[in-house]
Structure formats: C-alpha cells, structure tokens
PDB file of C-alpha atoms and ligand atoms in Angstrom:
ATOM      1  CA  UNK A   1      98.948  72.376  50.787  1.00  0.00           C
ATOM      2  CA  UNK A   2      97.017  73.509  47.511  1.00  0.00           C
ATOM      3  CA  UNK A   3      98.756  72.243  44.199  1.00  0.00           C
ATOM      4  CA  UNK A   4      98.316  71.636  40.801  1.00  0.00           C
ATOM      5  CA  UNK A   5     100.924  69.771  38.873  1.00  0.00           C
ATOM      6  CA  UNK A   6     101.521  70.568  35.622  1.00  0.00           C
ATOM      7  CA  UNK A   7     103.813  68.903  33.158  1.00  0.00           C
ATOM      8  CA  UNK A   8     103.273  66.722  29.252  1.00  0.00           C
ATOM      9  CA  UNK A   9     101.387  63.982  29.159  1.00  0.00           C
ATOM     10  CA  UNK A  10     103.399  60.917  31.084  1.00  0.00           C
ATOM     11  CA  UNK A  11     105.668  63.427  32.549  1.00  0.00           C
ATOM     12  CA  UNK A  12     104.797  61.884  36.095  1.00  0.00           C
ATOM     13  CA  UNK A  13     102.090  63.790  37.064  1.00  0.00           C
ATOM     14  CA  UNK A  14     100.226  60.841  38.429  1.00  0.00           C
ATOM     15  CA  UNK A  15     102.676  58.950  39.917  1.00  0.00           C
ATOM     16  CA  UNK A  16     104.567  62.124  41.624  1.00  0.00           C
ATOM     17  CA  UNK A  17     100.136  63.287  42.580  1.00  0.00           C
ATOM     18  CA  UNK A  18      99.840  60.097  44.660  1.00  0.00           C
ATOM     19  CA  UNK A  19     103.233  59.914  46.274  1.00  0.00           C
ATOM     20  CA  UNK A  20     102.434  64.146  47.106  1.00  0.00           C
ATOM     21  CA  UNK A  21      98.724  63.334  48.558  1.00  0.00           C
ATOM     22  CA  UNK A  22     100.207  60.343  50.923  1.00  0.00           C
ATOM     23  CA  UNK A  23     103.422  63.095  52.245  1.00  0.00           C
ATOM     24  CA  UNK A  24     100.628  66.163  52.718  1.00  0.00           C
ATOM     25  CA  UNK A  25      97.835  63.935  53.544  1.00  0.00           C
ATOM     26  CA  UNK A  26      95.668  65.938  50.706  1.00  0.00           C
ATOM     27  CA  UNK A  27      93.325  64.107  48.071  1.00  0.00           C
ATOM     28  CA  UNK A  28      94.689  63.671  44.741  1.00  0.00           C
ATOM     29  CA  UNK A  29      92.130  64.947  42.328  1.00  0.00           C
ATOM     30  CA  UNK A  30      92.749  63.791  38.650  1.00  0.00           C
ATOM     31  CA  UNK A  31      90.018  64.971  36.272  1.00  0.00           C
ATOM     32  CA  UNK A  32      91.252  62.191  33.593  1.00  0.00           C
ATOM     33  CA  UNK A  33      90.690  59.737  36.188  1.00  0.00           C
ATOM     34  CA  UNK A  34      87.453  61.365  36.890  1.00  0.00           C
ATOM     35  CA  UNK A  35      86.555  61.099  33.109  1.00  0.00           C
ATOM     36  CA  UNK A  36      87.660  57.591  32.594  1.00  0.00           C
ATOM     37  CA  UNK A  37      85.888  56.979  35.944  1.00  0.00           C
ATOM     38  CA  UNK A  38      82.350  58.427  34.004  1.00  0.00           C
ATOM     39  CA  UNK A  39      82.958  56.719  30.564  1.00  0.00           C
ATOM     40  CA  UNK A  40      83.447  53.345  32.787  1.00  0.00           C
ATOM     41  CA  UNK A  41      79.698  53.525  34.744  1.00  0.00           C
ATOM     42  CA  UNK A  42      78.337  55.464  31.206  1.00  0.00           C
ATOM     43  CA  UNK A  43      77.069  58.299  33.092  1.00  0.00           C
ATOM     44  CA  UNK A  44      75.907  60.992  30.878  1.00  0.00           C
ATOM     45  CA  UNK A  45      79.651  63.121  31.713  1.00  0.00           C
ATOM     46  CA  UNK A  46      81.124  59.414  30.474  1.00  0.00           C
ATOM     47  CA  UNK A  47      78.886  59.899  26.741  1.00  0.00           C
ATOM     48  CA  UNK A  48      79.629  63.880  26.638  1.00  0.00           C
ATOM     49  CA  UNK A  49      83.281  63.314  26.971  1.00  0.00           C
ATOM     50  CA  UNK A  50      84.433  60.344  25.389  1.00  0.00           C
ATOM     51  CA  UNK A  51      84.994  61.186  21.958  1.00  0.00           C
ATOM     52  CA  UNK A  52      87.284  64.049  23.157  1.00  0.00           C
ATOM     53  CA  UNK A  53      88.954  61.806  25.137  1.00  0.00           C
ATOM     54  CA  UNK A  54      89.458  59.440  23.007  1.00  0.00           C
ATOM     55  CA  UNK A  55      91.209  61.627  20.276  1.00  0.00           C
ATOM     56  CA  UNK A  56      93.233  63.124  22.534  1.00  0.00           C
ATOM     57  CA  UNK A  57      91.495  66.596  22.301  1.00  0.00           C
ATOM     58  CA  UNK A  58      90.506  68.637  25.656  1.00  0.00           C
ATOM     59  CA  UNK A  59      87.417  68.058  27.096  1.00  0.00           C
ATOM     60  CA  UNK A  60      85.138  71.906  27.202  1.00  0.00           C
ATOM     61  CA  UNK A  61      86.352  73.685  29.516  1.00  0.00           C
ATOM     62  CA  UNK A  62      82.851  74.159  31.038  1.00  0.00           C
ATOM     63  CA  UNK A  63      82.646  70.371  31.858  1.00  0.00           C
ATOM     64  CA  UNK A  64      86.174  70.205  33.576  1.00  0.00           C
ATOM     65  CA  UNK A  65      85.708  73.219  35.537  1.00  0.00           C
ATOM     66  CA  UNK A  66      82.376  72.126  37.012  1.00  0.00           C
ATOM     67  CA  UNK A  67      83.513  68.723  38.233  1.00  0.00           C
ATOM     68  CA  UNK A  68      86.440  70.142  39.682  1.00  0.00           C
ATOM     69  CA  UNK A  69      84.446  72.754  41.526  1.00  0.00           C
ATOM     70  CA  UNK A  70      82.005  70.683  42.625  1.00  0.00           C
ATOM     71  CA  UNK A  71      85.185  68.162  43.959  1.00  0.00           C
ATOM     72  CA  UNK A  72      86.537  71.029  45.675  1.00  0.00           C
ATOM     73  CA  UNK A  73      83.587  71.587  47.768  1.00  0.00           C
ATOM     74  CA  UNK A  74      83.965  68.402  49.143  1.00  0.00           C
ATOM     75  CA  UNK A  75      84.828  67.753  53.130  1.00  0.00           C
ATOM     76  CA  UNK A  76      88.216  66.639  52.160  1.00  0.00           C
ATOM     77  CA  UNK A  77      89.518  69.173  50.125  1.00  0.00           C
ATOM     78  CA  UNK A  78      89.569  71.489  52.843  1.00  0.00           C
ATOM     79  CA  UNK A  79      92.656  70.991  54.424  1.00  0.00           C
ATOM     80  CA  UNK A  80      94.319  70.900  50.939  1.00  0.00           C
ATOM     81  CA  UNK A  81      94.245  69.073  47.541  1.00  0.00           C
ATOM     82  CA  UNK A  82      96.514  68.532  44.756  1.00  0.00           C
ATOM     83  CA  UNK A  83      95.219  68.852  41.236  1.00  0.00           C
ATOM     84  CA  UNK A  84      96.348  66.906  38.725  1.00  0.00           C
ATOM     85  CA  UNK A  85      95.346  67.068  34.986  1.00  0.00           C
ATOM     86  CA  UNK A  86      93.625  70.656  35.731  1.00  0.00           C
ATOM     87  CA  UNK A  87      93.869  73.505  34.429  1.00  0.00           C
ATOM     88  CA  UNK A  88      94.899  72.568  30.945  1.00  0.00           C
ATOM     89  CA  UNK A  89      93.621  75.976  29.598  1.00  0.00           C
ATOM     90  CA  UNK A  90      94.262  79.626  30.477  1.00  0.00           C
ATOM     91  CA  UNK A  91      90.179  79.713  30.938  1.00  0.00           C
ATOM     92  CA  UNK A  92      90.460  77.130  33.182  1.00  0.00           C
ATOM     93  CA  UNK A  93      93.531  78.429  35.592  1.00  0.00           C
ATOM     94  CA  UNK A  94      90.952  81.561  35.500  1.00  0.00           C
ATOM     95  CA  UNK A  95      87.924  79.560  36.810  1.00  0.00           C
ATOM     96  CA  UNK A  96      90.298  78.109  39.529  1.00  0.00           C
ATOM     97  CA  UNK A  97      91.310  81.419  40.191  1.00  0.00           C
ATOM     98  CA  UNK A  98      87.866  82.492  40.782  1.00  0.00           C
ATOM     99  CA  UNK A  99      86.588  79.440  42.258  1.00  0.00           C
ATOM    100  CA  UNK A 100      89.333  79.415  45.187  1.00  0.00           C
ATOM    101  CA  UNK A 101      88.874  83.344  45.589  1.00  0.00           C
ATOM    102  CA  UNK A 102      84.989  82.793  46.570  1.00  0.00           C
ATOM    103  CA  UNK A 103      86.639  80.018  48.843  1.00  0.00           C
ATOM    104  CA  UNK A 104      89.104  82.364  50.526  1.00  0.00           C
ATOM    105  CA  UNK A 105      91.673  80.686  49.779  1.00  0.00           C
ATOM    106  CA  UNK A 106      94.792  80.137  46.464  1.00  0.00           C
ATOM    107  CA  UNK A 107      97.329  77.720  45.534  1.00  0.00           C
ATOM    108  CA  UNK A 108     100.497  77.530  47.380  1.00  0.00           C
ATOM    109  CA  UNK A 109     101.949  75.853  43.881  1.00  0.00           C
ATOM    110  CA  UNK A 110     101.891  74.805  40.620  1.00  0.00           C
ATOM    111  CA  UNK A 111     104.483  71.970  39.939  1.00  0.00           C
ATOM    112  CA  UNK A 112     106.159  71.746  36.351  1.00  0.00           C
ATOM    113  CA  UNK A 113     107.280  68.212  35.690  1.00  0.00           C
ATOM    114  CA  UNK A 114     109.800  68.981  32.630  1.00  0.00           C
ATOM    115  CA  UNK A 115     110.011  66.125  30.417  1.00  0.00           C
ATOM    116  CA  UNK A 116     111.070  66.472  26.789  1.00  0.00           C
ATOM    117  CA  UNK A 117     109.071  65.336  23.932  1.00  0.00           C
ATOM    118  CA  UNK A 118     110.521  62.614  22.745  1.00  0.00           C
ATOM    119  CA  UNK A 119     110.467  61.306  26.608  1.00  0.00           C
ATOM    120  CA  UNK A 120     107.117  61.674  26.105  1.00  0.00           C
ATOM    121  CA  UNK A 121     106.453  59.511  23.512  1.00  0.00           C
ATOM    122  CA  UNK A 122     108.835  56.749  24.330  1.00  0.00           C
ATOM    123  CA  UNK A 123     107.147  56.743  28.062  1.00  0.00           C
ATOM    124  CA  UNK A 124     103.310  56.962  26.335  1.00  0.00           C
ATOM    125  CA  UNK A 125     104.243  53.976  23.867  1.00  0.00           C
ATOM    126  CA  UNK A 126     105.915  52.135  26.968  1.00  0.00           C
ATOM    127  CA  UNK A 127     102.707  52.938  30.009  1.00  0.00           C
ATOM    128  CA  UNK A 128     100.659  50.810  30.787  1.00  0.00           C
ATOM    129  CA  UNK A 129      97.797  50.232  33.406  1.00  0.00           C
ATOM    130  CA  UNK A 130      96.912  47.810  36.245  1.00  0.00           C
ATOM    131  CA  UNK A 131      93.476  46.332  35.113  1.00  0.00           C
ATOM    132  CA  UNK A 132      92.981  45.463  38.541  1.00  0.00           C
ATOM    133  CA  UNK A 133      94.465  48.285  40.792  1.00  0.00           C
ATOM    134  CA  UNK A 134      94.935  50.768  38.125  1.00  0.00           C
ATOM    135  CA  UNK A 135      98.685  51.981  39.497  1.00  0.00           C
ATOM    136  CA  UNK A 136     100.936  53.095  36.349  1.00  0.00           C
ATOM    137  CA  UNK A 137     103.899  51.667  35.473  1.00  0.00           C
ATOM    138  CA  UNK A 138     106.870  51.104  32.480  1.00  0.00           C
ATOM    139  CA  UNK A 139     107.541  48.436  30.547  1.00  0.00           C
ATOM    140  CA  UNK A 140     110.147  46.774  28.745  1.00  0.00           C
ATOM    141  CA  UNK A 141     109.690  45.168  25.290  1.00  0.00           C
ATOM    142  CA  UNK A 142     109.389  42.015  25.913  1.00  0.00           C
ATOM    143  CA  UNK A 143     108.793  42.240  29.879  1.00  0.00           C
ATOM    144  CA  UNK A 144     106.186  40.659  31.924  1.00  0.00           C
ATOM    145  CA  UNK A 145     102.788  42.708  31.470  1.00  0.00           C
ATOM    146  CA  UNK A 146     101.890  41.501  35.045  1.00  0.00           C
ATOM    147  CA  UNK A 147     101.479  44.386  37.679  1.00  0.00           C
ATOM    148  CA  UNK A 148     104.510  44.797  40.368  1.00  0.00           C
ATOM    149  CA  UNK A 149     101.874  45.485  42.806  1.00  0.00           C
ATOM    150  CA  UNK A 150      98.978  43.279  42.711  1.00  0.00           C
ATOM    151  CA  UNK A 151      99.850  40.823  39.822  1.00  0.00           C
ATOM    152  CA  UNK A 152      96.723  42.067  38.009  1.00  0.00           C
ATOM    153  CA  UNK A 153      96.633  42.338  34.429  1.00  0.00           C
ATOM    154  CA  UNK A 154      98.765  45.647  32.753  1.00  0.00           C
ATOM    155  CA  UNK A 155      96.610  47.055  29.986  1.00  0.00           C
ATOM    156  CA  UNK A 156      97.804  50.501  27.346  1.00  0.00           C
ATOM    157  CA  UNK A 157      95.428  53.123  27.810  1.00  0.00           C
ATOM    158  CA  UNK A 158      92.932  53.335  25.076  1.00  0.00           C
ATOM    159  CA  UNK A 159      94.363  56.951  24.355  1.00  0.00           C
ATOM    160  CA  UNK A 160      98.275  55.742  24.698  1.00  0.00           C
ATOM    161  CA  UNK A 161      97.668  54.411  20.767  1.00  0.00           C
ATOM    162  CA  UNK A 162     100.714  56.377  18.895  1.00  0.00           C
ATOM    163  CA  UNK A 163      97.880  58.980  16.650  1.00  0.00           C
ATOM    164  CA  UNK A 164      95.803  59.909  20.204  1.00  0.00           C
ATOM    165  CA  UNK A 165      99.454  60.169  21.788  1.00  0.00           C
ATOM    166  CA  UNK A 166     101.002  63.170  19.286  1.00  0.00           C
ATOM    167  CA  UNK A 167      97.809  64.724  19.242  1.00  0.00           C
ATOM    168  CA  UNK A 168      97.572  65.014  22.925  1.00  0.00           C
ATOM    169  CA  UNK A 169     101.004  66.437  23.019  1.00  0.00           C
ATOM    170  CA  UNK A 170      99.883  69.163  20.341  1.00  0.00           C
ATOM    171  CA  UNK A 171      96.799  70.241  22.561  1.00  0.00           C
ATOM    172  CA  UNK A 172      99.417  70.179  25.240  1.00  0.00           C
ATOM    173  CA  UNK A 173     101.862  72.599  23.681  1.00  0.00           C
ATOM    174  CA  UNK A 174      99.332  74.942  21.850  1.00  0.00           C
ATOM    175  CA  UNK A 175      96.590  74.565  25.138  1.00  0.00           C
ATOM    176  CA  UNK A 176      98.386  73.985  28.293  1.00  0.00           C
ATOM    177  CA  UNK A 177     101.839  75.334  28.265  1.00  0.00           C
ATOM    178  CA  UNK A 178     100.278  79.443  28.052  1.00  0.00           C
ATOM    179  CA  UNK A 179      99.553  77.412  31.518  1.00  0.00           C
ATOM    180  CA  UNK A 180     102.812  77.353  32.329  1.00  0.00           C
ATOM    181  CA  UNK A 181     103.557  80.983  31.792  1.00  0.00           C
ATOM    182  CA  UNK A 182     100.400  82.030  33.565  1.00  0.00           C
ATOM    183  CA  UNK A 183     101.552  80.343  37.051  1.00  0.00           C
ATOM    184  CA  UNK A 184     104.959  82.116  36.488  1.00  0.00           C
ATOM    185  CA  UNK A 185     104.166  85.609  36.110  1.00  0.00           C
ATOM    186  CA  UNK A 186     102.183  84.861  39.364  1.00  0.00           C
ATOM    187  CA  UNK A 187     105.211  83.161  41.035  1.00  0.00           C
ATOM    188  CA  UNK A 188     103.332  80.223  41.294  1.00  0.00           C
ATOM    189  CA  UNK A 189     105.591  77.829  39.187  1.00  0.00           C
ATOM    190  CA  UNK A 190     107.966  75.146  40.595  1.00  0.00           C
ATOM    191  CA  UNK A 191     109.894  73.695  37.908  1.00  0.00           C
ATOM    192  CA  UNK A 192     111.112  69.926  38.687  1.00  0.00           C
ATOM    193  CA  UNK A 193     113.279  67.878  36.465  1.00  0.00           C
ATOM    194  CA  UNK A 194     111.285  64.913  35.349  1.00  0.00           C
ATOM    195  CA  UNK A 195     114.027  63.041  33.465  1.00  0.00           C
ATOM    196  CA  UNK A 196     115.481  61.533  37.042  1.00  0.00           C
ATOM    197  CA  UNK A 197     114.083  59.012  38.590  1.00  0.00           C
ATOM    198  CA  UNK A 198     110.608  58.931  40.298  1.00  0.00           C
ATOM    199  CA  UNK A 199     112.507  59.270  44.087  1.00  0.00           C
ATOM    200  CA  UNK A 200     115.046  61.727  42.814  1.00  0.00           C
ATOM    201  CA  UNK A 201     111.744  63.436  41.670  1.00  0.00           C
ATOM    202  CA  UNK A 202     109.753  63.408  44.318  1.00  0.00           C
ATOM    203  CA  UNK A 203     112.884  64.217  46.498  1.00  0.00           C
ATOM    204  CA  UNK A 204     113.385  67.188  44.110  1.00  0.00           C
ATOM    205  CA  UNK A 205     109.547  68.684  44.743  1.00  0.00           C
ATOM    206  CA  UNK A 206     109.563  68.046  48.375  1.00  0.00           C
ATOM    207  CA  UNK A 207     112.641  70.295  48.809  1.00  0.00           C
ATOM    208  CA  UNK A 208     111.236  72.731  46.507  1.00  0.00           C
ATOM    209  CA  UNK A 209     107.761  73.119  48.427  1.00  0.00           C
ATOM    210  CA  UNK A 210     109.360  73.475  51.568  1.00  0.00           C
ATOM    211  CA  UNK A 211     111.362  76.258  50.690  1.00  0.00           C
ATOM    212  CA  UNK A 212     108.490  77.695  49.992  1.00  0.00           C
ATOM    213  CA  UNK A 213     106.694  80.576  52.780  1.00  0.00           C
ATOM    214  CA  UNK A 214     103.887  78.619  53.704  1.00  0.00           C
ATOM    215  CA  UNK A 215     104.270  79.551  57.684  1.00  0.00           C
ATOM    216  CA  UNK A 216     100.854  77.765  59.533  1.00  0.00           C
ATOM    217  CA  UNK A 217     100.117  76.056  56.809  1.00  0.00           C
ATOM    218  CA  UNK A 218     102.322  72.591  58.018  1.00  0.00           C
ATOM    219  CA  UNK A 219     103.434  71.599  60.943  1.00  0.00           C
ATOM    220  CA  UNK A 220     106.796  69.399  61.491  1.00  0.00           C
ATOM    221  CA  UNK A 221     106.169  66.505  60.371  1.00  0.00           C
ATOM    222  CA  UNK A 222     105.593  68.177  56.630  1.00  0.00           C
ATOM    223  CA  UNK A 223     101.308  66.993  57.098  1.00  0.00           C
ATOM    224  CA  UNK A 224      98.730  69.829  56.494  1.00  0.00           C
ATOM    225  CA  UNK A 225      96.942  71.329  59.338  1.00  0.00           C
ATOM    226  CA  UNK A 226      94.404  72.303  57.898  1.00  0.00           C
ATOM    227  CA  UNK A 227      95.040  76.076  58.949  1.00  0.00           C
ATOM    228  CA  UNK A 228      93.655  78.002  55.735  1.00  0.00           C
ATOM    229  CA  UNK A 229      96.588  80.719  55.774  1.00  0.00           C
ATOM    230  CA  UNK A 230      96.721  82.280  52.169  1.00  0.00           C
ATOM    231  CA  UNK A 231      99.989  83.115  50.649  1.00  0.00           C
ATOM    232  CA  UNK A 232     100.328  86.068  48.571  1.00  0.00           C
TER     233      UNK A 232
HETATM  234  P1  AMP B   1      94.934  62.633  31.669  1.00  0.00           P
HETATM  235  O1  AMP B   1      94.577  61.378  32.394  1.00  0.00           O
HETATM  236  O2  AMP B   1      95.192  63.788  32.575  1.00  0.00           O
HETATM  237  O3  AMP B   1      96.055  62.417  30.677  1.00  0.00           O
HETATM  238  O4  AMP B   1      93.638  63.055  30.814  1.00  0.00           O
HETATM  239  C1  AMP B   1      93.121  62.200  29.816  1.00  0.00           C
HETATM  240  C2  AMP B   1      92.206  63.002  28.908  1.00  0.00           C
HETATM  241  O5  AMP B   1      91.117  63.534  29.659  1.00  0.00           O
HETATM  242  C3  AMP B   1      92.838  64.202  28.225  1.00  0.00           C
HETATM  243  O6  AMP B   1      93.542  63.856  27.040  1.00  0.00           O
HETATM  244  C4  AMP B   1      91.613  65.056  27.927  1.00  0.00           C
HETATM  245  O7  AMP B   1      90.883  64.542  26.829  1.00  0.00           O
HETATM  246  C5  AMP B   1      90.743  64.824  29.169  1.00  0.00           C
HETATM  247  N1  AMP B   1      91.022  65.813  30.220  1.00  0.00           N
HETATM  248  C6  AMP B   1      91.568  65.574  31.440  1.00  0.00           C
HETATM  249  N2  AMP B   1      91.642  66.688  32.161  1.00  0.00           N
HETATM  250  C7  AMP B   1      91.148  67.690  31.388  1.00  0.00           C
HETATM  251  C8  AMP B   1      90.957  69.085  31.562  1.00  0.00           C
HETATM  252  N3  AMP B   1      91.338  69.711  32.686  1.00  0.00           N
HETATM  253  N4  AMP B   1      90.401  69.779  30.539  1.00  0.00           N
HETATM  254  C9  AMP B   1      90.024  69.177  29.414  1.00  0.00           C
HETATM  255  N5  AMP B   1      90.195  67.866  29.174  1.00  0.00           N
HETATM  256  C10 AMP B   1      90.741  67.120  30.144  1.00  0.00           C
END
C-alpha cells in the first residue's frame, strides 16, 4: 500500500499514519518528524529548516523533496509506505509523481482527513507531546499533563503557540489544499471524516482503502505483499 495522508494541521494525520503503518505493515514517513528529528541532533537540515519551522511557514520544497526521495529508496519502503506531512505543495505532489514513475511504481491513495478550522485550532491549542515517547495526545484544561502511555512528561509543540498555529493553517489553505484538488482530478483522493473519533476514523479509512482495486497488492489478512502491481 502507497499513501499519503493529507488533511489541516492536527486533523489526525499522525495518529491515523501510525495506526495505518501497524494494519499494512508499511513505514510511516513523516517529514515534520524528520525535521524536528534534524533540528534535535543540529544537523545542518536541523539549521536550514528551523526558522521555517518555527513560524509555521513550509520548508523549500527542494529540501522536503530530497529527504523524502532519498527515504523512499530505502529497503523498507519497498513493499509500501505511507506519507505523512508530504506533499504540501503542487511542486511537491509533482516531484512524487516523478520520483515514483522512475521507481515503477504510484500511489494507491491519498487520504483527506476533513477537519474544520476551528477543530483545528481548538485541537492545536489542546496537543501536546510525550517528552519521552513522543505519542500525541489531547488534553483537558486542567488534566494531568502525564502521558497515557509511558507516564513521561506531555510537552506543546514549540510550533502549537496560537501565532505559529494560524499561520500554519494559512500556508495550509493557500499551499496544500491545490493538493487536495490535484489527487482528485487523478482519482486519487479518499475523503475521511475527521470529526469522529480516532477508531470510527480509522474504521472509516480502512473500509475506504479496501474498496479500493488494488488486486495483488494485499493478501487476506489486509498486510502488503510486497507485489509492486501499479494501479491506474
Ligand atoms: P508537521 O509535523 O507535518 O505538522 O510539520 C511541521 C512543520 O514542518 C511544518 O509546519 C513545516 O514547517 C515543515 N514541513 C513538514 N513537512 C513539510 C513539507 N512537505 N514541505 C515543507 N515543509 C514541511
């Protein structure tokens, strides 16, 4: 299985990537991860990127493109991957385009997480991070800012402040929803309802994907094979 998820920022694309790459057995490639991941071990990608990052503007897409190629070369992406966070530009669903062509091989689907705005912001201002195993979650005012999963430490994302927050979802709608509409006039795009809970979600995508003509490419128990069939 070969996917991208789409979606605003906090619209689940993280939480629905990992729960996707355990059911299809695929690495989850996040390039924000792979950014924050640089800035962390201040690599020279970490110094190049981290005053887009931390404004909320995109990255070039020269830099994202090349660490995604050069991810999707790797042994594990070839019996599938899911890409989350990328493209966020038209240029960049191009390059992918391109990329995967030389490969011999295109998506199978690009899932739409649809979340409205103001869900947006109420989920930015309420994220926040493990420090320790770095799994997402909500909180409450008031709650415990312990993680459900580890007990580490829940931190806000340095670019979850309210001013980086409404400027990422301005890049979003003037950058990455032409996305949108450049996966659907290829009849790429899976719309999913994001405003349901994160099983009723995931429940909603798996249905979705397996309605989808993908004949070799599985086999029953929904894991990837590995066979490289390319759907038109
Ligand atoms: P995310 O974790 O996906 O919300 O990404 C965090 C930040 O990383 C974004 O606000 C951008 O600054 C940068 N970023 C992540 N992916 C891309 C991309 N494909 N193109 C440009 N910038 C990106």
């Amino acid at each position: 299985m070969r996917l991208v998820m789409l979606g605003l920022p906090a619209a689940g694309k993280g939480t629905q990537g990992r729960l996707l790459s355990e059911r299809y057995g695929i690495p989850h490639v996040s390039t924000g991860s792979m950014f924050r991941d640089a800035m962390r071990a201040q690599t020279d990608l970490g110094r190049r990127t981290r005053a887009f990052i931390e404004t909320g503007e995109l990255v070039p897409d020269g830099l994202a493109v090349e660490i995604v190629e050069e991810r999707l070369k790797k042994d594990d992406c070839r019996r599938g991957f899911l890409l989350d966070g990328f493209p966020r530009t038209v240029e960049q669903a191009e390059s992918l385009e391109v990329t995967l062509a030389k490969m011999n091989i295109s998506l199978d689907a690009a899932v739409n997480i649809q979340i409205s705005e103001a869900e947006a912001i109420r989920r930015i201002a309420n994220r926040r991070v493990c420090a320790q195993c770095s799994s997402t979650t909500q909180v409450t005012p008031g709650g415990a800012e312990v993680c459900d999963e580890c007990g580490g430490p829940l931190v806000q994302r340095p670019d979850d402040n309210e001013e980086t927050a409404r400027n990422r979802l301005l890049v979003y709608l003037a950058q990455t929803q032409p996305v949108v509409d450049f996966y659907r006039k290829r009849g790429l795009l899976v719309p999913v309802n994001g405003l349901q809970p994160v099983e009723k979600v995931f429940a909603q995508i798996i249905q979705r994907l397996s309605r989808l003509d993908l004949p070799k490419r599985a086999n029953g128990n929904g894991r990837a094979t590995g066979i490289t069939g390319v759907m038109s």
